[in-house]
Coordinates of C-alpha atoms in Angstrom, one line a residue:
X27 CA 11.5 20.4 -8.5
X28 CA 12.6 16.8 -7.7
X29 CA 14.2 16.3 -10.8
X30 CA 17.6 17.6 -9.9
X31 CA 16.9 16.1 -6.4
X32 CA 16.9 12.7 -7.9
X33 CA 19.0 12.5 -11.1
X34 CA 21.6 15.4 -9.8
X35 CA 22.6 14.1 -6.0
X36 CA 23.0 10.6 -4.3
X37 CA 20.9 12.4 -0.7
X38 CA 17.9 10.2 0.9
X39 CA 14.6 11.5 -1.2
X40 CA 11.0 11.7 0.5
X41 CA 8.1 12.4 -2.4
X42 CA 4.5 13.0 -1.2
X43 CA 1.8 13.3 -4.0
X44 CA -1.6 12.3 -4.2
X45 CA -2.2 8.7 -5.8
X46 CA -2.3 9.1 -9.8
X47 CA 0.1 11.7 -9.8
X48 CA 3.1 10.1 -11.6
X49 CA 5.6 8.8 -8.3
X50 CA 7.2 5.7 -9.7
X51 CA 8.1 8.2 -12.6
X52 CA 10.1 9.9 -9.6
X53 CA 11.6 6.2 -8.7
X54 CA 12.4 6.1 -11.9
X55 CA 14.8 9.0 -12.2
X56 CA 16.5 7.2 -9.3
X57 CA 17.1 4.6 -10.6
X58 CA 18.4 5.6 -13.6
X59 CA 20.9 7.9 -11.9
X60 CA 22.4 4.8 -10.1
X61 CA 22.4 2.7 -13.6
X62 CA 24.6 5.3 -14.7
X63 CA 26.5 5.8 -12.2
X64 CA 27.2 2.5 -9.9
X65 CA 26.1 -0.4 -13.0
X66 CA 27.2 -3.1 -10.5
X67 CA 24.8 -2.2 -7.9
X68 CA 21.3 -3.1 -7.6
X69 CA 17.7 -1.6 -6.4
X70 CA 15.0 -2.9 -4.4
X71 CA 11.7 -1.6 -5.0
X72 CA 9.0 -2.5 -1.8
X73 CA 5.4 -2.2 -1.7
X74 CA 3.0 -2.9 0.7
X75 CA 0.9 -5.3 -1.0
X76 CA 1.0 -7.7 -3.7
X77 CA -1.3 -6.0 -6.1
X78 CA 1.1 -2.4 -6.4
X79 CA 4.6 -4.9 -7.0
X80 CA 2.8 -6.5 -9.6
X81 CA 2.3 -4.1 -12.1
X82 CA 5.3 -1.8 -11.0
X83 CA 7.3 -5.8 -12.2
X84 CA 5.3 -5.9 -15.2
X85 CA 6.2 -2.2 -16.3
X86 CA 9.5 -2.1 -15.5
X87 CA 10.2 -5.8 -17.0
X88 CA 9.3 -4.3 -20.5
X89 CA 10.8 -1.1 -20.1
X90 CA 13.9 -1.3 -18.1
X91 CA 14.6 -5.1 -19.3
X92 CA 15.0 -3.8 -22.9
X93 CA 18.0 -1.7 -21.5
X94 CA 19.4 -4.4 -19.5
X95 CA 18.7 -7.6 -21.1
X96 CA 16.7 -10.6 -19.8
X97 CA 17.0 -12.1 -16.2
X98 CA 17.7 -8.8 -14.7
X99 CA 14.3 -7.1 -13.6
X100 CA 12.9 -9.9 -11.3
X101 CA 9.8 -10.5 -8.7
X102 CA 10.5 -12.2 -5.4
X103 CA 8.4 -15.0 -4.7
X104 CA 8.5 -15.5 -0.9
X105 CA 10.6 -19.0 -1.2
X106 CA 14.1 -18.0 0.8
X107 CA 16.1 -20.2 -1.7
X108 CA 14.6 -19.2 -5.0
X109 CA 14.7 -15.7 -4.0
X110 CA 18.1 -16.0 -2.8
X111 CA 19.4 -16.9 -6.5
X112 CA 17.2 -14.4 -8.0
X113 CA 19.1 -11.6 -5.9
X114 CA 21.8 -12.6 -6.7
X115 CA 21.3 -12.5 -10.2
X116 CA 19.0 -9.5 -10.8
X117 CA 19.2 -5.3 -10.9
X118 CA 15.7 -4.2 -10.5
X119 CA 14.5 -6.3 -7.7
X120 CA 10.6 -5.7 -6.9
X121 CA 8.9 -7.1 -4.1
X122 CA 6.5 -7.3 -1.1
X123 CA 7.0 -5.6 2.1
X124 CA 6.7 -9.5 3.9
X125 CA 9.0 -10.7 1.2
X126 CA 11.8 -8.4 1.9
X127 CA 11.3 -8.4 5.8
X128 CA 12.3 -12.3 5.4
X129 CA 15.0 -12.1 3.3
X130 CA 17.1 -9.0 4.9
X131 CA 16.7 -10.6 8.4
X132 CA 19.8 -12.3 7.8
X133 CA 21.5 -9.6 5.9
X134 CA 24.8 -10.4 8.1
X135 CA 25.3 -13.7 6.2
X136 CA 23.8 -12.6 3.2
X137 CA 26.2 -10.6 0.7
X138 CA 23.5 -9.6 -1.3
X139 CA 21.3 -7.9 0.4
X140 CA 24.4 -5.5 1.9
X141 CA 25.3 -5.1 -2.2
X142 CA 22.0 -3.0 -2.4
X143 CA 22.7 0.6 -3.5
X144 CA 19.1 2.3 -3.8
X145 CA 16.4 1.2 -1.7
X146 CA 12.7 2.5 -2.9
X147 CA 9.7 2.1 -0.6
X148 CA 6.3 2.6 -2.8
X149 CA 3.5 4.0 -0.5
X150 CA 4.7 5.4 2.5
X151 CA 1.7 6.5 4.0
X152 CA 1.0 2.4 4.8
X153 CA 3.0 2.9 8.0
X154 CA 0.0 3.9 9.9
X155 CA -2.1 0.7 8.6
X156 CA -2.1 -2.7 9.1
X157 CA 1.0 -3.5 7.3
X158 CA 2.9 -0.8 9.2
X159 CA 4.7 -2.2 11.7
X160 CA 6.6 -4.5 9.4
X161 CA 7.4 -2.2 6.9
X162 CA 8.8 0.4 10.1
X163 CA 11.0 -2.5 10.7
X164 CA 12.4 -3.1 7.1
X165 CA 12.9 0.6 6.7
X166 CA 14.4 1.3 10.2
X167 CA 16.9 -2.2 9.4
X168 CA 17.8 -0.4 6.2
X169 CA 18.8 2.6 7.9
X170 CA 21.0 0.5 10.1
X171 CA 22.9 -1.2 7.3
X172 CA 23.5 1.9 5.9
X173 CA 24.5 4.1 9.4
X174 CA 26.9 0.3 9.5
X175 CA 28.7 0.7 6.1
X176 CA 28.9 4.7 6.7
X177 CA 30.6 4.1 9.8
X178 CA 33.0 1.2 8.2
X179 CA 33.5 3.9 5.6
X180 CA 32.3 1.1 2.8
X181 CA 33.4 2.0 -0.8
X182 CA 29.2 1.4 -1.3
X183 CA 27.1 3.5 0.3
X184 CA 23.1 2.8 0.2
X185 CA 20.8 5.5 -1.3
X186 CA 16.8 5.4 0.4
X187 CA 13.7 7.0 -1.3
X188 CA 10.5 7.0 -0.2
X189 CA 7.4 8.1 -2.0
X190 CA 4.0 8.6 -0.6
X191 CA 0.9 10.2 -0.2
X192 CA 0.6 13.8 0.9
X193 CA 1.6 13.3 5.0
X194 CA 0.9 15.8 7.9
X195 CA 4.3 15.0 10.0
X196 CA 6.0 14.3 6.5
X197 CA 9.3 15.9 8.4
X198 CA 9.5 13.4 11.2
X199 CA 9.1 11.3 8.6
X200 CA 12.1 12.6 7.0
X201 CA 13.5 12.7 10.2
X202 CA 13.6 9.1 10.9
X203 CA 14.9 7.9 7.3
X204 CA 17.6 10.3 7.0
X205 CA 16.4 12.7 4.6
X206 CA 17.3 16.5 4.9
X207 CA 14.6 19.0 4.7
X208 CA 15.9 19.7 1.1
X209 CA 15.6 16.7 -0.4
X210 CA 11.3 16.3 1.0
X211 CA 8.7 17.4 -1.6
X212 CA 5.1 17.5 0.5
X213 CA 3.0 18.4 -2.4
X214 CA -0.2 19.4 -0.8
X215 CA -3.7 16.9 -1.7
X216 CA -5.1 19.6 -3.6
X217 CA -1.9 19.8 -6.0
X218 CA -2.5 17.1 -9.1
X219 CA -1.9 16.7 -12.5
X220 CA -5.5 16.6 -13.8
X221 CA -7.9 18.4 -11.0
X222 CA -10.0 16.4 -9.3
X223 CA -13.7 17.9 -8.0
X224 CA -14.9 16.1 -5.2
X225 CA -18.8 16.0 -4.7
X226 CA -20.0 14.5 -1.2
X227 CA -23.7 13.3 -1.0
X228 CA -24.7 11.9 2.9
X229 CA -27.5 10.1 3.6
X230 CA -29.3 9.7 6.8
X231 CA -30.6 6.1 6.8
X232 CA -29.1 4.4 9.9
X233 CA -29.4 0.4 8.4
X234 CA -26.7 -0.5 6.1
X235 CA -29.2 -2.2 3.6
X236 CA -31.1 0.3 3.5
X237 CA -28.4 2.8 2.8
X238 CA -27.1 1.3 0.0
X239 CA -30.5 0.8 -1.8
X240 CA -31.0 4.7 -1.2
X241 CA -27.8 4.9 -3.1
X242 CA -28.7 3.2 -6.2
X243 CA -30.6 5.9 -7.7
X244 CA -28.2 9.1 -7.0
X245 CA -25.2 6.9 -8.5
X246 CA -27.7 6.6 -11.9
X247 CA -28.0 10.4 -11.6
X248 CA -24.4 11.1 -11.1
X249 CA -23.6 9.1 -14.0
X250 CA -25.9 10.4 -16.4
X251 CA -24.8 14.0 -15.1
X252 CA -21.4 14.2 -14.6
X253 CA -20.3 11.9 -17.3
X254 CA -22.7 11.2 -20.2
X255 CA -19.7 10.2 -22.7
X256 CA -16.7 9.3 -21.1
X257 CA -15.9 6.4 -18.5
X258 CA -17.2 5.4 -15.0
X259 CA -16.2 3.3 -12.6
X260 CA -18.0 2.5 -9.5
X261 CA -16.8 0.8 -6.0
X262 CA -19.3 -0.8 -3.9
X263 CA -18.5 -2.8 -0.4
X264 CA -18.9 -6.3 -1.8
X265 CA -19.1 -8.7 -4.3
X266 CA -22.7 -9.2 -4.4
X267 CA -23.2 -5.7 -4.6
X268 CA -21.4 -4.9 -7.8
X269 CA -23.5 -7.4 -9.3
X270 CA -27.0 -5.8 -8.2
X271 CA -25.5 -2.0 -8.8
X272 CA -24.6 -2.9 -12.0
X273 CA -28.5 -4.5 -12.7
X274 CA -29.5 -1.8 -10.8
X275 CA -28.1 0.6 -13.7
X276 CA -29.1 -1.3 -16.6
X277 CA -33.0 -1.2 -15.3
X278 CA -32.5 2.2 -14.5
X279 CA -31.5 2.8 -18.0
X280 CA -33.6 1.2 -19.9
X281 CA -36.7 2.5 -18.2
X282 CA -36.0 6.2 -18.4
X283 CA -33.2 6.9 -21.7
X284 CA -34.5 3.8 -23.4
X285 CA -30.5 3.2 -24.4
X286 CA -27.5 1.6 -23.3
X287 CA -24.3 2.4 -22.1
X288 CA -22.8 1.1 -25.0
X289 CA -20.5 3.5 -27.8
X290 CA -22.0 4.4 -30.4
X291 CA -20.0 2.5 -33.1
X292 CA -20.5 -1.0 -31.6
X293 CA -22.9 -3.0 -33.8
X294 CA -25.9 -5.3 -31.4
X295 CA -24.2 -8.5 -33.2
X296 CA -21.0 -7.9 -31.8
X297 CA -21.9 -7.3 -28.9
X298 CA -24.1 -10.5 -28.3
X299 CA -21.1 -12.7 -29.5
X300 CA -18.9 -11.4 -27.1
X301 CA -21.7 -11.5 -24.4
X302 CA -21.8 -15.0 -25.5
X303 CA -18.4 -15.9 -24.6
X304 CA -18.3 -14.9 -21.0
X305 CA -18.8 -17.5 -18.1
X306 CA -21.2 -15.7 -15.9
X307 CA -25.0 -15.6 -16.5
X308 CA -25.5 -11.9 -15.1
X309 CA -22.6 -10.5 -16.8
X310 CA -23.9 -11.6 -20.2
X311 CA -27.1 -9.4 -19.7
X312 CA -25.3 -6.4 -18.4
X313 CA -22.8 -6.5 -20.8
X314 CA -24.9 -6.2 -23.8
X315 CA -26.1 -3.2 -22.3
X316 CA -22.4 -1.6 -22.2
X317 CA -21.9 -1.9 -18.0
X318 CA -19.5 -4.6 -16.7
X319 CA -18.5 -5.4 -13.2
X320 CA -15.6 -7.3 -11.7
X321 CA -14.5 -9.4 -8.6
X322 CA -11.9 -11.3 -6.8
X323 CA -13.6 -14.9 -7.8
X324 CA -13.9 -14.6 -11.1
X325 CA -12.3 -16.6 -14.1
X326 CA -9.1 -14.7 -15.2
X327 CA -10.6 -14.9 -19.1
X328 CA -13.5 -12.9 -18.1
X329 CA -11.9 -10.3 -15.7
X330 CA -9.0 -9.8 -18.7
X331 CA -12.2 -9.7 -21.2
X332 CA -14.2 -7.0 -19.5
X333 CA -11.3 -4.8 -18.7
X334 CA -10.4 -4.9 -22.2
X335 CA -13.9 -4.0 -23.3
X336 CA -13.5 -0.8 -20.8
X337 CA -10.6 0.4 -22.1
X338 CA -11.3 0.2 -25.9
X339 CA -14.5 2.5 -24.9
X340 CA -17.1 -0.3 -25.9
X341 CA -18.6 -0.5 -22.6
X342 CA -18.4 2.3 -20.5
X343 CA -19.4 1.6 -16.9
X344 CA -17.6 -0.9 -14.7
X345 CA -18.8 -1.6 -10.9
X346 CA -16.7 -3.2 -8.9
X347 CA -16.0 -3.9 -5.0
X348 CA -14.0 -1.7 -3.4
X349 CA -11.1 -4.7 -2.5
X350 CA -9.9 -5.4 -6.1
X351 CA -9.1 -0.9 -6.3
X352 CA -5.2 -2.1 -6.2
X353 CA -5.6 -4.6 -8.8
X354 CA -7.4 -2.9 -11.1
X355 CA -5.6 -1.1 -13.6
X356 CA -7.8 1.0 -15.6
X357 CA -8.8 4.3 -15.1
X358 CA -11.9 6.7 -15.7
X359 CA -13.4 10.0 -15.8
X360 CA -15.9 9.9 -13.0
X361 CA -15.4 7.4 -10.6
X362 CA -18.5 6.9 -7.7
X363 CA -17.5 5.8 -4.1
X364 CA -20.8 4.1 -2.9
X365 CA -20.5 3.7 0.9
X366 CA -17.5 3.5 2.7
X367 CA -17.9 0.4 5.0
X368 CA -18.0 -3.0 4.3
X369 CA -18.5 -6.1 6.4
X370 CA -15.5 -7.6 7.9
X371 CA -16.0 -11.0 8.6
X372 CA -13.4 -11.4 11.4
X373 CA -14.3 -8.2 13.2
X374 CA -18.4 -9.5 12.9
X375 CA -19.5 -5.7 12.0
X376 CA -19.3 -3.1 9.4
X377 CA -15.7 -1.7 9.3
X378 CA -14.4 2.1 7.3
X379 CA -12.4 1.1 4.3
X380 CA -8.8 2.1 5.2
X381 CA -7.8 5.6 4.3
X382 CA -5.4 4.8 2.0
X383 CA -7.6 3.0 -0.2
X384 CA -10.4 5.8 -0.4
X385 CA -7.5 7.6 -1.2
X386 CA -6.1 5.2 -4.1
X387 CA -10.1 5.3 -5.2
X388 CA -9.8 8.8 -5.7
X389 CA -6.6 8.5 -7.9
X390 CA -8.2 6.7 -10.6
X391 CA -10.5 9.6 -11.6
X392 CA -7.1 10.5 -13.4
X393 CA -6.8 10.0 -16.9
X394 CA -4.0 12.0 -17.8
X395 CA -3.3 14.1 -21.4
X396 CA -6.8 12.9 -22.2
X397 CA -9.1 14.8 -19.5
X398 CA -9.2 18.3 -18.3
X399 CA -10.2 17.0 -15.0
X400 CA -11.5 14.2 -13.0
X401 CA -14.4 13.7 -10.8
X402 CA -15.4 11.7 -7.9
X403 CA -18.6 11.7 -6.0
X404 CA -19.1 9.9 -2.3
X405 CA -21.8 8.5 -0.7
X406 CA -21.4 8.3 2.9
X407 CA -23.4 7.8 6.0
X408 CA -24.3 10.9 7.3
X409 CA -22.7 11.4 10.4
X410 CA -19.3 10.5 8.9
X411 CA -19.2 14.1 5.9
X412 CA -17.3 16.2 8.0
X413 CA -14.4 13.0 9.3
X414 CA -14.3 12.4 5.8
X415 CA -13.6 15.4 3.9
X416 CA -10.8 16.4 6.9
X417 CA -9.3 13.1 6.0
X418 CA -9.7 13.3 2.1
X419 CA -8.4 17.5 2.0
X420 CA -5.5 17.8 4.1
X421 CA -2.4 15.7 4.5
X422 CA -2.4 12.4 6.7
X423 CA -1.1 12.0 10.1
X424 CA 0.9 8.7 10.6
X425 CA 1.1 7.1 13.5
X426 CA 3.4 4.1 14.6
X427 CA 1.8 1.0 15.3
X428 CA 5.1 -0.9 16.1
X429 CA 4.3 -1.2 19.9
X430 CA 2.2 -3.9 19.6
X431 CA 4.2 -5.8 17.3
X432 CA 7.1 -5.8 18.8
X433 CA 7.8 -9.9 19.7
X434 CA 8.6 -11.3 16.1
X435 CA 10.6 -8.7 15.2
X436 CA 12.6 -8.7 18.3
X437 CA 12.9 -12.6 17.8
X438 CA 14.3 -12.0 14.6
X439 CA 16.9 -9.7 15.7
X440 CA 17.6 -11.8 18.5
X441 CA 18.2 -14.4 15.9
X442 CA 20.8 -12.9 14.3
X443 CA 22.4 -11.3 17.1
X444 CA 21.7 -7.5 16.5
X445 CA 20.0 -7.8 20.1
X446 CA 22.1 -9.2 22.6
X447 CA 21.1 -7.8 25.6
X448 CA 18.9 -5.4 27.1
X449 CA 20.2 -2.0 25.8
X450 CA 20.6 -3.6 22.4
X451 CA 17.0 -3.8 22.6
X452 CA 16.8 -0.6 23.9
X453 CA 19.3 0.7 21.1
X454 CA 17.3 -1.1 18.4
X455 CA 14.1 1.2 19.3
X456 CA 15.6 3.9 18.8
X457 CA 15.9 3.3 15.6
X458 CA 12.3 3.4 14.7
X459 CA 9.7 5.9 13.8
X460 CA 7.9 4.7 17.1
X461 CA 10.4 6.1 19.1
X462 CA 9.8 9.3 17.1
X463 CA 6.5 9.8 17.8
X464 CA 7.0 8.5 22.0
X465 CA 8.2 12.2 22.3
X466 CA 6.1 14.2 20.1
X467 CA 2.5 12.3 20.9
X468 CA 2.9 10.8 24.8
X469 CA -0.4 10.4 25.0
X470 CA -1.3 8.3 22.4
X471 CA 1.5 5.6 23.7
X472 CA 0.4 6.2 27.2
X473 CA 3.8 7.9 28.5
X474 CA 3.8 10.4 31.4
X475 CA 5.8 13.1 30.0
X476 CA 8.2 13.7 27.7
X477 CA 11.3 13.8 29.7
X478 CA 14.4 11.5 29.0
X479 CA 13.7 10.0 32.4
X480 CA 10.1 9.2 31.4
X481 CA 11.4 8.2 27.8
X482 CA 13.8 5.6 29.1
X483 CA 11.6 4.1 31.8
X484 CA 8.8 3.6 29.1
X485 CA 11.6 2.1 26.6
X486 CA 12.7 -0.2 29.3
X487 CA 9.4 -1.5 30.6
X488 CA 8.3 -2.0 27.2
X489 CA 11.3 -3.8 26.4
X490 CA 11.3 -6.2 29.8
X491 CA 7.5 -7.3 28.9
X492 CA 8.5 -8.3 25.2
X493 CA 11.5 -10.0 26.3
X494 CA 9.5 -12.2 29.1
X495 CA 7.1 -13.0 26.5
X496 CA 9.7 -14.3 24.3
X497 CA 11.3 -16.4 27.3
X498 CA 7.6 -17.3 28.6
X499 CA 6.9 -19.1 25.0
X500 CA 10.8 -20.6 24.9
X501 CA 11.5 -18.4 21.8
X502 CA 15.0 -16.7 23.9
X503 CA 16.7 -17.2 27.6
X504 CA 18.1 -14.1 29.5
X505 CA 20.9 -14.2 32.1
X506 CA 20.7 -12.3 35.5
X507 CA 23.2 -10.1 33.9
X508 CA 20.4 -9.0 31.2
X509 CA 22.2 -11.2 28.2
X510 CA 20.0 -12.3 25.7
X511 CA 20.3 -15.6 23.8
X512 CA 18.1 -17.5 20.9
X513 CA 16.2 -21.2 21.7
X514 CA 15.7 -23.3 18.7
X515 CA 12.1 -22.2 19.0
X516 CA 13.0 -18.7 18.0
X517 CA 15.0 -19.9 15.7
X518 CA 12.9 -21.6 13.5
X519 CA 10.1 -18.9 13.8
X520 CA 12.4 -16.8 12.7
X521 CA 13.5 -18.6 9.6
X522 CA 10.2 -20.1 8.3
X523 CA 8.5 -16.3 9.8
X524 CA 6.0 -17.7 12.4
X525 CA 4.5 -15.8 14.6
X526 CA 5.9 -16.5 18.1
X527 CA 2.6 -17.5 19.5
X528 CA 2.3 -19.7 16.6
X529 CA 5.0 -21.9 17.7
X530 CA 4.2 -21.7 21.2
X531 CA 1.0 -23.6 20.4
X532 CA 2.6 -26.1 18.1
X533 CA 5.5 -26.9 20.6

């Protein structure tokens, strides 16, 4: 279906799958059809976070750099100059969200980014997270640059495609990023390439402790039933938990099989030589028992040694906390979600993991052409089932988080003069997905109705308070007549992006 979409017609694309479905195949089509038909022009591939760029780079440096020689598939590195050259220079541009949002700031002054011909954003669905806001603003910029060249009538004329998770508003969506309802594929979260069953198990305890110790014999269980032979991986909330569950496991184990998880062609002396070699005391034990776990402070030899291990089959359990799921690359047959909160340490109290990465969780229990289908179980606190399973079985709802972040972003545009006055500001909004959503959900942004009257007074007050924010912490000036202008304050928040109250507290 979104073949001919993608490789056949130059229209604005929106693809929703679940996670381990194949997208970037979809960016991929994309891409090629501008390679073959614009070779001077370039892409720009964003993701939310550092740890989907990476390997997206690392693909695509082997794959598409064989077809277009060294130098031209490049990462962004978040220094302005450096990047600057590398733009210049490269095709395949990947990079961060933050990255981007930097760099196309000035896109008046800076050739390069207005050169850009296909624009991909990688993981849509992030727009209702904490990352949100900035990438509503690099999409809705985007948007503008192209609405500018198509009314200067420039010979290049910038292509968007968006791929995401399965969304609930996925037309408003649409809507906002200038995509006809022809060219949005909303597969439903049911739809995969290797079926997924999902097993919930709740449990009642009301102490977190306690919970998860109730959960280290069902995830044994699950193991040993739903996937005797074939891989496992396991998330728990924290670091120091991956390292008990995975104990937990090898004790379990040995007491009541009397065997390891280990395949069967692995001789004991190997196994002790490579258990050798590893730098952490508890990781030799559990390895020569054929379970291995990971986390975000280990050495790089050991995490590149274990998940080697996993994926040539010699051991065949891996725990790890649920924070590294982007990084890690591998994927199983049964993977076991133990708990769903972990401690935040700014918040001071047990917080949900975000949606997107239960979601992403899920998506590993995919191991295409090899399995007939994948399985996940869940452990969650009791009261939370029926929130869970409405969250995990039908499409997301996104919405926009933008109000609350307006400041910076207005300082930037200030900055460069998109915003020179009050109905610039105004006009800028209405470029968002937040103003979208003002008329479809008033309640949720706190407007009375949904009249124009009501829509324009909200717009305007909002826009006021931000603005004397700005000019309370010497960022901008205003004029009686509603003019805006930047301060050298704004200026260099804008440049070296600071947060305005930063550099309120430092001047």
């Amino acid at each position: 279906q979104t073949f001919h979409e993608l490789f056949k017609t130059d229209r604005n694309c929106i693809v929703c799958a679940p996670s381990g479905s194949g997208k970037t195949t979809c960016a991929e089509f994309a891409i090629l059809r501008m390679l073959v038909k614009n070779p001077n022009g370039k892409v720009i591939y964003v993701a939310p976070k550092e740890e989907i760029a990476q390997p997206t780079y690392d693909d695509w440096k082997i794959r598409f750099g064989s077809i277009l020689g060294g130098g031209k598939v490049v990462k962004l590195t978040g220094e302005t100059a450096p990047d600057l050259r590398l733009l210049n220079d490269g095709k395949i541009i990947v990079s961060t969200v933050d990255q981007w949002d930097a760099l196309s700031r000035r896109w008046r002054q800076r050739k390069a980014v207005q050169a850009v011909s296909l624009f991909i954003v990688d993981e849509l669905h992030f727009l209702g997270g904490d990352i949100g806001p900035t990438l509503e603003v690099v999409i809705s910029r985007m948007r503008f640059i192209s609405g500018q060249q198509q009314q200067n009538k420039a010979s290049n004329s910038m292509r968007i495609v968006g791929l995401s998770a399965s969304l609930a508003n996925a037309r408003e969506v649409g809507e906002w990023m200038g995509v006809s309802n022809k060219s949005l594929f909303n597969f439903s979260p049911k739809v995969r390439p290797t079926p997924l069953e999902i097993y919930f198990q709740s449990f009642d305890q009301s102490n977190y402790s306690a919970r998860l110790m109730a959960m280290a014999k069902p995830a044994y269980n699950a193991v040993i039933r739903h996937s005797t032979e074939k891989p496992v991986i396991i998330f728990v909330p924290s670091r120091r938990q991956a390292q008990l569950s995975a104990i937990d496991l090898m004790t379990y184990h040995e007491s009541q099989e009397g065997g390891t998880f280990l395949s069967k062609n692995v001789q004991p002396e190997q196994i002790e030589k490579i258990a050798s070699e590893l730098r952490e005391q508890a990781l030799q034990q559990v390895v020569a028992s054929g379970i291995g776990f990971l986390h975000g402070g280990m050495t790089e030899s050991d995490w590149e040694r274990i998940t080697e291990l996993y994926e040539e089959g010699i051991i065949r359990v891996l725990v790890c906390p649920a924070d590294v799921c982007w990084k890690l690359k591998a994927a199983a047959h049964l993977v076991i979600i133990m708990g769903t909160e972990a401690y935040d340490g700014r918040e001071r109290r047990y917080t949900d993991y975000p949606i997107a990465d239960v979601l992403h969780m899920m998506g590993k229990a995919s191991r295409q052409a090899i399995d007939q289908n994948g399985k996940c179980v869940l452990f969650c606190h009791a009261p939370k089932k029926e929130h869970l399973k409405k969250l995990l079985y039908e499409p997301l709802p996104i919405e926009s988080h933008l109000n609350y972040y307006l400041h910076d972003h207005f300082n930037s545009e200030i900055v460069t003069k998109t915003i020179g006055s009050m109905q610039d500001a105004v006009d800028y909004i209405t470029w968002t997905f937040l103003y979208r959503r003002f008329a479809k959900n008033p309640n949720y942004y706190g407007l009375q109705g949904t009249s124009n009257v009501h829509l324009s007074e909200h717009l305007s007050e909002m826009v006021e308070t931000v603005l004397g924010d700005l000019e309370e912490s010497k960022c901008c000036e205003m004029s009686e007549e509603g003019d805006v202008s930047p301060l050298n304050l704004g200026m260099i928040a804008a440049y070296y992006y600071i947060q305005y109250r930063t550099i309120e507290i430092i001047a």
